[in-house]
Short mmCIF file of C-alpha atoms and ligand atoms in Angstrom, two decimals:
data_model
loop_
_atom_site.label_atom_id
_atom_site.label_comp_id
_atom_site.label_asym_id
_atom_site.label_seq_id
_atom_site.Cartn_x
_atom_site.Cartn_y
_atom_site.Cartn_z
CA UNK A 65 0.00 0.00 0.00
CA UNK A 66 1.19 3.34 -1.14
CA UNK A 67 1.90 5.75 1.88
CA UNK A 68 -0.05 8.81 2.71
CA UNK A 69 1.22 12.25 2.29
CA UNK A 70 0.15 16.07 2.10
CA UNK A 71 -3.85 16.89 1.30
CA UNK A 72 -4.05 17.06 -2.71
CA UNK A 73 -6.57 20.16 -4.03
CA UNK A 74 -9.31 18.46 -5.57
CA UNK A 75 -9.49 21.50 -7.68
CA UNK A 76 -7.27 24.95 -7.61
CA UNK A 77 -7.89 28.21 -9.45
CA UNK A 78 -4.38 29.11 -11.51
CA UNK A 79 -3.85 32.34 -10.55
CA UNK A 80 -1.29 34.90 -10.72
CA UNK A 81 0.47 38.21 -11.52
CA UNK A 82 -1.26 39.37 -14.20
CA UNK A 83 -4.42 38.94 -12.00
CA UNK A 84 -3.10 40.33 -9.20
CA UNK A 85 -1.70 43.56 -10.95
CA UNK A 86 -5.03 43.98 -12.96
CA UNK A 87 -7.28 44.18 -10.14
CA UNK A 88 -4.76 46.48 -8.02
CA UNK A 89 -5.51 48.86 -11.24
CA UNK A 90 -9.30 48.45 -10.50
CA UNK A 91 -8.68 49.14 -6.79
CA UNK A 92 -6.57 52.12 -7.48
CA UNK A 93 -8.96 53.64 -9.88
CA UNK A 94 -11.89 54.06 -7.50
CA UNK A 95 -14.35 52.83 -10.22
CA UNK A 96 -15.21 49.10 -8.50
CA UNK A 97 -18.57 48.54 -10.64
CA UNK A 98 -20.08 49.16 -14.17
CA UNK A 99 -16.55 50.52 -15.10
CA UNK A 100 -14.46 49.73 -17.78
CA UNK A 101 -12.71 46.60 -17.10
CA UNK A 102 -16.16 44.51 -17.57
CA UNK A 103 -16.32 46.49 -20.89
CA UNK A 104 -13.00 44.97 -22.05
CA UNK A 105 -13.53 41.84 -20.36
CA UNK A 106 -16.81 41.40 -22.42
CA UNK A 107 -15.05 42.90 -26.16
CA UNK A 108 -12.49 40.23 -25.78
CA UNK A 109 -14.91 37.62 -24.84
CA UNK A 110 -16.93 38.14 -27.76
CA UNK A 111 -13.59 38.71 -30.32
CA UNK A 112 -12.00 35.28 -28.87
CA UNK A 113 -15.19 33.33 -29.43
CA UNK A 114 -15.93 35.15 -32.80
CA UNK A 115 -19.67 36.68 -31.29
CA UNK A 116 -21.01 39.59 -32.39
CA UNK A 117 -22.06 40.60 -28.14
CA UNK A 118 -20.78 39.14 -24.81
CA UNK A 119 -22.63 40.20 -21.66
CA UNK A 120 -21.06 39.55 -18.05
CA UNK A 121 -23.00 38.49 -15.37
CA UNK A 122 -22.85 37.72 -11.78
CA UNK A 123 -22.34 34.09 -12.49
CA UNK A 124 -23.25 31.01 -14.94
CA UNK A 125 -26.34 30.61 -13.05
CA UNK A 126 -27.32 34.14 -13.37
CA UNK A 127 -26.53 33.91 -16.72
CA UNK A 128 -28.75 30.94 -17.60
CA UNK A 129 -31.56 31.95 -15.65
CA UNK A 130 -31.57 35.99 -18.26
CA UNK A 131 -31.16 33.55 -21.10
CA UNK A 132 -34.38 31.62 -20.14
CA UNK A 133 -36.21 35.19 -19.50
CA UNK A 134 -34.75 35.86 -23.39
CA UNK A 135 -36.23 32.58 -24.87
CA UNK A 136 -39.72 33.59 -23.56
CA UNK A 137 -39.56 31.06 -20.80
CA UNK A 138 -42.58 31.36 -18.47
CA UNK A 139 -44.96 29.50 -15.47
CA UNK A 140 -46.32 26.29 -17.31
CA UNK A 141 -43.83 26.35 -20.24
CA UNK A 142 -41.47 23.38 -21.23
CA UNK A 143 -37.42 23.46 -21.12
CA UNK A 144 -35.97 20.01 -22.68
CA UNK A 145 -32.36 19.17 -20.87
CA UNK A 146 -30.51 16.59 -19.53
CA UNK A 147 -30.34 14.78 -15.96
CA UNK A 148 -26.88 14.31 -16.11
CA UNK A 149 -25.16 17.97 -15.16
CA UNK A 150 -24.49 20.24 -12.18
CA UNK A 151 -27.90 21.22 -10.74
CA UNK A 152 -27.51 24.89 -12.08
CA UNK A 153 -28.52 23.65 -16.04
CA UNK A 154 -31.81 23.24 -14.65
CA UNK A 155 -32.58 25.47 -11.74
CA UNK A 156 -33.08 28.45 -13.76
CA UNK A 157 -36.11 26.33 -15.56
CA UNK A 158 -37.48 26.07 -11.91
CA UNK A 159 -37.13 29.98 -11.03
CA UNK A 160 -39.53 31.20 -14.01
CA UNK A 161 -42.11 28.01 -12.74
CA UNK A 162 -41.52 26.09 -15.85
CA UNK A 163 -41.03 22.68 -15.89
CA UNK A 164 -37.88 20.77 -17.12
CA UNK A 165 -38.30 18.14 -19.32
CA UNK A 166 -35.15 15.59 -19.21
CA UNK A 167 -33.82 13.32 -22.03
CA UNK A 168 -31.44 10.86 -20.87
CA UNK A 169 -27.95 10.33 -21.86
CA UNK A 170 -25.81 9.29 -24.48
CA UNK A 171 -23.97 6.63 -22.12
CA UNK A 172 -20.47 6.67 -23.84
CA UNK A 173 -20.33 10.13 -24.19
CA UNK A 174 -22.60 11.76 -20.96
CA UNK A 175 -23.72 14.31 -23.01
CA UNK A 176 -27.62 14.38 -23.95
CA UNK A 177 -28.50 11.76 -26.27
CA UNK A 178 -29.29 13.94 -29.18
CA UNK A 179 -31.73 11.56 -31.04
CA UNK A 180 -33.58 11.34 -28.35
CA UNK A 181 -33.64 14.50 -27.66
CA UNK A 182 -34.68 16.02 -31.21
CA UNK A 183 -37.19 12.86 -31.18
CA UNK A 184 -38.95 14.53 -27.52
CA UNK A 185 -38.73 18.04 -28.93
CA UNK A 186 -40.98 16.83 -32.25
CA UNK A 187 -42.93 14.49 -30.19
CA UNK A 188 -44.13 17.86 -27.60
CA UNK A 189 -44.26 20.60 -30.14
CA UNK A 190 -46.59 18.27 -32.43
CA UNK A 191 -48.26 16.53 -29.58
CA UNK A 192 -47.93 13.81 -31.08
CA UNK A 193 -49.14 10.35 -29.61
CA UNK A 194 -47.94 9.47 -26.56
CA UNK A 195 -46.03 13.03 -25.89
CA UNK A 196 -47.15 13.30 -22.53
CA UNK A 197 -45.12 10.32 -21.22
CA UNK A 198 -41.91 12.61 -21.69
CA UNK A 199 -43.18 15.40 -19.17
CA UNK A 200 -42.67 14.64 -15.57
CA UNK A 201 -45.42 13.13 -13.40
CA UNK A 202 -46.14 15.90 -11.95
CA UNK A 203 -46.28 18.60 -14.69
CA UNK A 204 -49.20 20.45 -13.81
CA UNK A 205 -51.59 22.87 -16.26
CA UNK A 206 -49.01 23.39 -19.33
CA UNK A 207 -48.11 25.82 -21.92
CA UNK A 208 -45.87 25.90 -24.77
CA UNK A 209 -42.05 24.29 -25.22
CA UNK A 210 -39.91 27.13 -25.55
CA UNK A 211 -36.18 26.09 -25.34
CA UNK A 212 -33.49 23.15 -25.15
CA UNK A 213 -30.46 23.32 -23.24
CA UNK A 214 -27.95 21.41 -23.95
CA UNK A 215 -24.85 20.65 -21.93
CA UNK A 216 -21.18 20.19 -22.44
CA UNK A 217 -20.78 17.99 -19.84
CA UNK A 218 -17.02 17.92 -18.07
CA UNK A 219 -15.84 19.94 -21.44
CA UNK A 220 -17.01 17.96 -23.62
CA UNK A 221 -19.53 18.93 -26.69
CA UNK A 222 -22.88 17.02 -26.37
CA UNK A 223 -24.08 16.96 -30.48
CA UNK A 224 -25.43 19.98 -31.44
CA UNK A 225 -26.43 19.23 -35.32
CA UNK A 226 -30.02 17.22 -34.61
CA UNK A 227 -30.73 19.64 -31.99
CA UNK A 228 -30.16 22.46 -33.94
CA UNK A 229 -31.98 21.14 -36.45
CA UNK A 230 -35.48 20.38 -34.25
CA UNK A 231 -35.56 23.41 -32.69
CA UNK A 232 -34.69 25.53 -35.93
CA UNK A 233 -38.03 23.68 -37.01
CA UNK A 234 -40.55 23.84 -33.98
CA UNK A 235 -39.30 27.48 -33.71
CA UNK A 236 -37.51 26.97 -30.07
CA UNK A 237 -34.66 28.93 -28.55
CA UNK A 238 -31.29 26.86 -27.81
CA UNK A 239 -29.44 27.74 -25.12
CA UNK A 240 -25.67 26.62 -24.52
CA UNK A 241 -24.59 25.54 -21.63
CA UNK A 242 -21.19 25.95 -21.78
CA UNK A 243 -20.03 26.38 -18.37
CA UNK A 244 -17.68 23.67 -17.96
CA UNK A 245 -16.60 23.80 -21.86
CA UNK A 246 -14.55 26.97 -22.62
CA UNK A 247 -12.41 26.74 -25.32
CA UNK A 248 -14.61 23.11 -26.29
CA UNK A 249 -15.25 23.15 -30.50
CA UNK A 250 -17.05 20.96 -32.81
CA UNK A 251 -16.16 21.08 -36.33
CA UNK A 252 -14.20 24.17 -35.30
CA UNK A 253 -17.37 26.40 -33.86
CA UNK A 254 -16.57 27.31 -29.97
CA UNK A 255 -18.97 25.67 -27.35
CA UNK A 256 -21.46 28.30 -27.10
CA UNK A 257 -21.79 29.70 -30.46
CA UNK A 258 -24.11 27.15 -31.77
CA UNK A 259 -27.09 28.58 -29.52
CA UNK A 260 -28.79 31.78 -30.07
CA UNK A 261 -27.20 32.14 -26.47
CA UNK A 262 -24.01 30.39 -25.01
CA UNK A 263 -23.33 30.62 -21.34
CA UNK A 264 -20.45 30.27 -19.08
CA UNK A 265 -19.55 30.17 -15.27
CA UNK A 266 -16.81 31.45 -13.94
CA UNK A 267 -16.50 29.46 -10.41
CA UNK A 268 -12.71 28.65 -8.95
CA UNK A 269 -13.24 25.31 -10.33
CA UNK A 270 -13.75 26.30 -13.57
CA UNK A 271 -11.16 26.60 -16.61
CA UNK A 272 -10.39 30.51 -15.94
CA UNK A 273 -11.97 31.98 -12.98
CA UNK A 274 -13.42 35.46 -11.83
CA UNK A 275 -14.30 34.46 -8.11
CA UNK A 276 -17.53 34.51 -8.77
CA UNK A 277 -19.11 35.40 -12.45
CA UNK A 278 -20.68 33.96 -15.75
CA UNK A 279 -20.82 35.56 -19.75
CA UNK A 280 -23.59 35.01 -22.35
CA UNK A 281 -22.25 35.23 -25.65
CA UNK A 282 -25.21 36.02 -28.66
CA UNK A 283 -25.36 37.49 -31.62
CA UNK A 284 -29.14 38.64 -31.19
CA UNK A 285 -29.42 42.62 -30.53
CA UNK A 286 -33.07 42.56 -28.79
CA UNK A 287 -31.54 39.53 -26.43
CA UNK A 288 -28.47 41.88 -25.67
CA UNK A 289 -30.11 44.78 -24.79
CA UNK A 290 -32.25 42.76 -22.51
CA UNK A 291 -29.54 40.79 -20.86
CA UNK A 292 -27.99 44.43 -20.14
CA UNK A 293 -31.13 45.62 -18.62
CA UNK A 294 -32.25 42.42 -16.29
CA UNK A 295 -28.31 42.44 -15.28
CA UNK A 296 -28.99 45.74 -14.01
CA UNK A 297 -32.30 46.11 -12.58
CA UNK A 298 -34.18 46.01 -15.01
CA UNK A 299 -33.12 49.72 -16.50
CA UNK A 300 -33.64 50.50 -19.71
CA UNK A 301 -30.16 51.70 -21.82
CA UNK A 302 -29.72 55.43 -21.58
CA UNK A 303 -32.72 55.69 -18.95
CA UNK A 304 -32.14 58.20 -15.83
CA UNK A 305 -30.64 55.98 -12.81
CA UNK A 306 -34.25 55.57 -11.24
CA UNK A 307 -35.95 54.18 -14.25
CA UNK A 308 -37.08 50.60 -14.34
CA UNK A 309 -38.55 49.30 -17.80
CA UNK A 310 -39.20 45.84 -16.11
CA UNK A 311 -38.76 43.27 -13.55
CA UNK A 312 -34.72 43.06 -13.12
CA UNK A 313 -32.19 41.47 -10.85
CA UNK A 314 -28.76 42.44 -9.71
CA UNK A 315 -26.48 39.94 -11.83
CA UNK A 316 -23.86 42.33 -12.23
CA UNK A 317 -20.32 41.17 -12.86
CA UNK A 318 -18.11 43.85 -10.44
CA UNK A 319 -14.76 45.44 -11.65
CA UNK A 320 -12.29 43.50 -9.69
CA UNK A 321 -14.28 39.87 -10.47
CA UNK A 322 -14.36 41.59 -14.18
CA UNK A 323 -9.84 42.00 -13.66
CA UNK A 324 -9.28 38.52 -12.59
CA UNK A 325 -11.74 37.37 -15.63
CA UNK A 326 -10.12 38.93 -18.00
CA UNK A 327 -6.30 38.47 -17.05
CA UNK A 328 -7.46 34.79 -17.19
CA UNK A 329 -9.13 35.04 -20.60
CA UNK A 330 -5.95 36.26 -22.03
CA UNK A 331 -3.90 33.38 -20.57
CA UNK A 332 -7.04 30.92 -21.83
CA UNK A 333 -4.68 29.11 -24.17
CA UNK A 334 -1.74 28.60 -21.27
CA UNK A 335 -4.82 27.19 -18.78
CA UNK A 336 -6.30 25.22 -21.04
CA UNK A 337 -2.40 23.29 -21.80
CA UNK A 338 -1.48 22.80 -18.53
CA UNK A 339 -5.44 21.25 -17.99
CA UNK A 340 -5.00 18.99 -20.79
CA UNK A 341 -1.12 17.60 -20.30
CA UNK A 342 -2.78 16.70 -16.89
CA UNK A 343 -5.48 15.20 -17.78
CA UNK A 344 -3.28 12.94 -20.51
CA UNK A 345 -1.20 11.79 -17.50
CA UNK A 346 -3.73 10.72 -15.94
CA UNK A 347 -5.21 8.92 -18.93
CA UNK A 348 -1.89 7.22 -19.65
CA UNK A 349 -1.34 6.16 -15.68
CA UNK A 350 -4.92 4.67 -15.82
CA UNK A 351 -4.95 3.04 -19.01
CA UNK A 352 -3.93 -0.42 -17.34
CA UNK A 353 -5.52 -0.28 -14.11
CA UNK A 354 -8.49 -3.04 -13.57
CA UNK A 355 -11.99 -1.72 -12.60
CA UNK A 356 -11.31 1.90 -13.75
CA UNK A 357 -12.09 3.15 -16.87
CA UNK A 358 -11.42 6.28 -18.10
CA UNK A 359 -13.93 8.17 -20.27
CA UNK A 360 -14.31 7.07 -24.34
CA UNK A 361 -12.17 9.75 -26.18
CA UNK A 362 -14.45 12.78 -27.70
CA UNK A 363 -16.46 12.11 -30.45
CA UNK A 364 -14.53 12.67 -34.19
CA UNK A 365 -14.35 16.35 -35.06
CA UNK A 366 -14.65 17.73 -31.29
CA UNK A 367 -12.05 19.63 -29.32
CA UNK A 368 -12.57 18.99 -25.46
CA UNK A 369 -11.97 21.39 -23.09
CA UNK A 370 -10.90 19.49 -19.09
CA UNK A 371 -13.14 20.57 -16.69
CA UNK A 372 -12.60 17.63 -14.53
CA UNK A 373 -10.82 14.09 -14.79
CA UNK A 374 -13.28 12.01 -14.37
CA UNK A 375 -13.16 8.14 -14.32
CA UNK A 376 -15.46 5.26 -14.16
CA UNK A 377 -15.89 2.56 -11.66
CA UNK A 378 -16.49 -1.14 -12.72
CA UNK A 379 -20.20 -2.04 -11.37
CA UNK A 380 -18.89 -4.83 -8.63
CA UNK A 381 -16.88 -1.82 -7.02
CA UNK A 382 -18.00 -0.06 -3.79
CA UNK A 383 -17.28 3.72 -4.80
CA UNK A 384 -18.07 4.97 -1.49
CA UNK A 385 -15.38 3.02 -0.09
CA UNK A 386 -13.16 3.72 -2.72
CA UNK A 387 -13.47 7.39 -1.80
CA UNK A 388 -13.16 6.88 2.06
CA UNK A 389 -9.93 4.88 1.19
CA UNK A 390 -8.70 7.61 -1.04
CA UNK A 391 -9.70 10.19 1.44
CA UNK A 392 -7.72 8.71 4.18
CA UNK A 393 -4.70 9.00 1.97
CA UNK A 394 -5.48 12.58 1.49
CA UNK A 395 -6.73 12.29 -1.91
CA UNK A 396 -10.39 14.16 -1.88
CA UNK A 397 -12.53 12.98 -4.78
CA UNK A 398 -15.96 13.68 -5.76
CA UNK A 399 -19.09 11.33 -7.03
CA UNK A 400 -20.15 13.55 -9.98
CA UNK A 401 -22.60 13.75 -10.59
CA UNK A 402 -25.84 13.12 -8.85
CA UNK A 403 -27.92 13.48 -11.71
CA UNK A 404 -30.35 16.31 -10.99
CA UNK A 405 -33.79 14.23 -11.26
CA UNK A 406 -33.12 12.48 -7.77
CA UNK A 407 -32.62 15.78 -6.04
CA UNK A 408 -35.02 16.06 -3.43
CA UNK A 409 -36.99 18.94 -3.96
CA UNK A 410 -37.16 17.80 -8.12
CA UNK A 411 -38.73 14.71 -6.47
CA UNK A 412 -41.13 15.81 -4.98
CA UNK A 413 -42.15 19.07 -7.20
CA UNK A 414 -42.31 16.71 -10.24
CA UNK A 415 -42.73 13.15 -8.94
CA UNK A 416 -39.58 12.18 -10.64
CA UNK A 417 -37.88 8.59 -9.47
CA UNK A 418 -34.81 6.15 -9.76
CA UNK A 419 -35.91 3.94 -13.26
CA UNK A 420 -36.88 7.19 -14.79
CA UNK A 421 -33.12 7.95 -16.93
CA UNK A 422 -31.11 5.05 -16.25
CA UNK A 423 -28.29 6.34 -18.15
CA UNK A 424 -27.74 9.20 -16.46
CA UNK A 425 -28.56 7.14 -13.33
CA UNK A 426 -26.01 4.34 -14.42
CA UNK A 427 -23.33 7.32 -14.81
CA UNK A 428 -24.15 8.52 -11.59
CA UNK A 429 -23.47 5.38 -9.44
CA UNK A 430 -19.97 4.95 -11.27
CA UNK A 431 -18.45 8.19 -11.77
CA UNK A 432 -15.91 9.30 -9.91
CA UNK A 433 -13.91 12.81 -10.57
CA UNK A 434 -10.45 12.84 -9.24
CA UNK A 435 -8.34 15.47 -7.85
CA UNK A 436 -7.83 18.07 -11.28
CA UNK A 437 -6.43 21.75 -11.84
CA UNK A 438 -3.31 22.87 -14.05
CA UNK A 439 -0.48 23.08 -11.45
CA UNK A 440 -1.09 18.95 -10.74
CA UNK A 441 2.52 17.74 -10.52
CA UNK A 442 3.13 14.42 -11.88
CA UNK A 443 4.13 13.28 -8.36
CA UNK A 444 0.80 13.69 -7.41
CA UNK A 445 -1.17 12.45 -10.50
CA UNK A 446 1.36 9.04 -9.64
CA UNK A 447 -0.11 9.18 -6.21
CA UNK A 448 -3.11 9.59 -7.25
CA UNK A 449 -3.31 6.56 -9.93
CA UNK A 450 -1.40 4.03 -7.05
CA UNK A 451 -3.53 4.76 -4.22
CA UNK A 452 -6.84 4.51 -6.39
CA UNK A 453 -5.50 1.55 -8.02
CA UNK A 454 -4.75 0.35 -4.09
CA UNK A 455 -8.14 0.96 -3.10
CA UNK A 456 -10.20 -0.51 -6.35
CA UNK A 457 -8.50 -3.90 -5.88
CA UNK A 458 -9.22 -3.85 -2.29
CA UNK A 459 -13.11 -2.79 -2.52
CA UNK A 460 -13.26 -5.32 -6.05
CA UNK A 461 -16.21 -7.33 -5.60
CA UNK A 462 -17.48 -5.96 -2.74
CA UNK A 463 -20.78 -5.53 -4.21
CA UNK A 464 -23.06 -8.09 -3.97
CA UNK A 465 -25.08 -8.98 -7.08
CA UNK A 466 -23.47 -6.96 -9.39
CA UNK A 467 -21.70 -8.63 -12.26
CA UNK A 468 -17.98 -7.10 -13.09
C1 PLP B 538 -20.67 25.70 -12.97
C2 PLP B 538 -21.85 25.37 -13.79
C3 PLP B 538 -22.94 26.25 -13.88
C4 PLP B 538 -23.12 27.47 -13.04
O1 PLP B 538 -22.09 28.33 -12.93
P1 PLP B 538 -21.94 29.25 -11.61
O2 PLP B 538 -21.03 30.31 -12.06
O3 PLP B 538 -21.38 28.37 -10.54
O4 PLP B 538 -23.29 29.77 -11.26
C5 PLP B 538 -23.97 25.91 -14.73
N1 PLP B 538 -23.96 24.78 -15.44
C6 PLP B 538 -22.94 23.90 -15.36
C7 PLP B 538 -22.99 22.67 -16.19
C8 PLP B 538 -21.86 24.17 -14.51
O5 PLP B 538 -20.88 23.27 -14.40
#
């Protein structure tokens, strides 16, 4: 057995002097919101990724949530997504009372099985026979489907063509959901410009960080001008400070969250190197362990982007004790993720249960995201593959019932 050492980060923001001497500018200059270092951060956003507009916001969340207000998205309406992502793809469904509709997964890739997908968006915008059994149990009185997000799940593009092509049809808004993808491509279009909105979250964990923030990228004026006004309290563009067109939020990005954003946009190319030679390391450490399998490579004409380094258990495998074993040796790990239908309070709001996306469920039970950021030495990712090699062959067939 491999011997313990120092705590390894599960995840680490890469951070440095160009950061640090940006917002010291920002400090210095007195001006610590709606100055112009979000204005900068947002023209470079939108040059990098080739957009016509990129609006910053308070975070991916609050960036989501404006883009469902943009797509029309109201009490009763219908939002198709997937189970299988961080419980912020969906929540913003939930805040305008509409009612997410979930596809399941794709389970080599994790990403929303597009067929399906484009299948459930024809199947509810025709009613067609039998539409009904995609909604929830527990829909209650509905309107009109208004919008699919998809989601580049760990970096990774989920297959945008089919998708694209429904909702270009039935006359539905997609919206990206590109928060753990920046930098991601297909066919050489960034992750988020396939959407009439892309979104992105800019939490320590992510690719480049702000603290706390999020960017829609669109090429739609009307959505622009409204993302600017909900940002901001619902003002209206060249209105007096005290006027209020509509129903707004605070989701402003500040001007020292706006300097660390945009110091780490400019070093996006450097982050997104030091992610991937990691996450190879890891991939070619792993590739003859038993019981762990890493994830199938992206599918053919896709660029990942590492969000996380995820692996996948064998099915006679007791993850939880894997973890405990791995935390012992200081090695945190995660379970992601818990795929969003089994939360609680989706439960019992929409009567959702285990059997109902067994993909996503499958994924759920196996997945396991290892220790991940830029700065991992190799030292550690070697500590890192021997312990959880350790650990699976102790915990191997500790599961009763469940075939290898
Ligand atoms: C991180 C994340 C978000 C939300 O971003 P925040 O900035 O944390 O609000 C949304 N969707 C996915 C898939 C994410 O991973």
């Amino acid at each position: 057995m491999t011997t313990n050492g120092p705590e390894i980060a599960l995840a680490a923001p890469d951070v440095g002097e160009a950061e640090l001497l940006l917002v010291a500018e920002v400090l210095r200059s007195g001006r610590l919101s709606m100055g112009p270092v979000i204005e900068r951060f947002e023209a470079e956003f939108a040059a990098r990724f080739g957009a016509r507009f990129a609006v910053g916001v308070s975070s991916g969340t609050a960036a989501l949530h404006l883009a469902m207000l943009a797509a029309g998205v109201g009490e009763g309406d219908l939002v198709v997504t997937t189970p299988f992502s961080f419980i912020a793809s969906a929540n913003p469904i939930l805040y305008e009372r509409a009612v997410p509709v979930f596809v399941d997964i794709d389970p080599r890739t994790l990403t929303m099985d597009a067929a399906l997908a484009a299948d459930a968006v024809d199947a509810i915008a025709n009613r067609r026979s039998g539409w009904k059994r995609l909604l929830p149990p527990l829909a209650g009185p509905l309107r009109k489907l208004k919008a699919i997000v998809p989601v580049h799940v760990f970096g990774r593009m989920a297959e945008m063509a089919p998708i694209l092509a429904v909702a270009q049809a039935e006359g539905i808004a997609v919206i990206e959901d590109a928060c753990e993808a920046i930098g991601a491509s297909a066919d050489g279009v960034p992750a988020g410009r396939f959407g009439q909105a892309g979104v992105f979250g800019f939490y320590p964990n992510k690719q480049i960080t702000c603290g706390e923030g999020g960017m829609i990228l669109t090429d739609d004026e009307p959505w622009v001008h409204l993302f600017r006004s909900l940002r901001n309290q619902g003002r209206g563009e060249g209105d007096s400070w005290l006027q209020h067109e509509r129903l707004g939020f605070n989701y402003r990005l500040d001007e020292m969250s706006a300097a660390v954003g945009l110091a780490q946009l400019r070093r996006l190319d450097e982050l997104l190197r030091k992610r991937a030679e990691v996450a190879h390391g890891y991939s070619s450490r792993l590739a003859g362990v038993a019981g762990v399998e890493t994830l199938a490579p992206p599918r053919p004409g896709t660029e990942s982007s590492w969000f996380v380094y995820v692996v996948r258990l064998a099915r006679d495998i007791d993850r939880a004790a894997v973890m405990a074993g791995l935390a012992a040796g200081g090695i945190p790990t995660r379970p992601y993720f818990a795929p969003i239908h089994l939360q609680s309070f989706y439960r019992s709001a929409f009567g959702f249960a285990r059997g109902d996306f067994p993909h996503a469920e499958a994924a759920g039970d196996a997945t396991l995201a290892l220790p991940f950021h830029g700065d991992l030495s190799v030292a550690e990712i070697d500590r890192v593959v021997e312990r959880l090699a350790a650990e699976v062959a102790a915990a191997r067939g500790t599961v009763e019932g469940a075939g290898a």
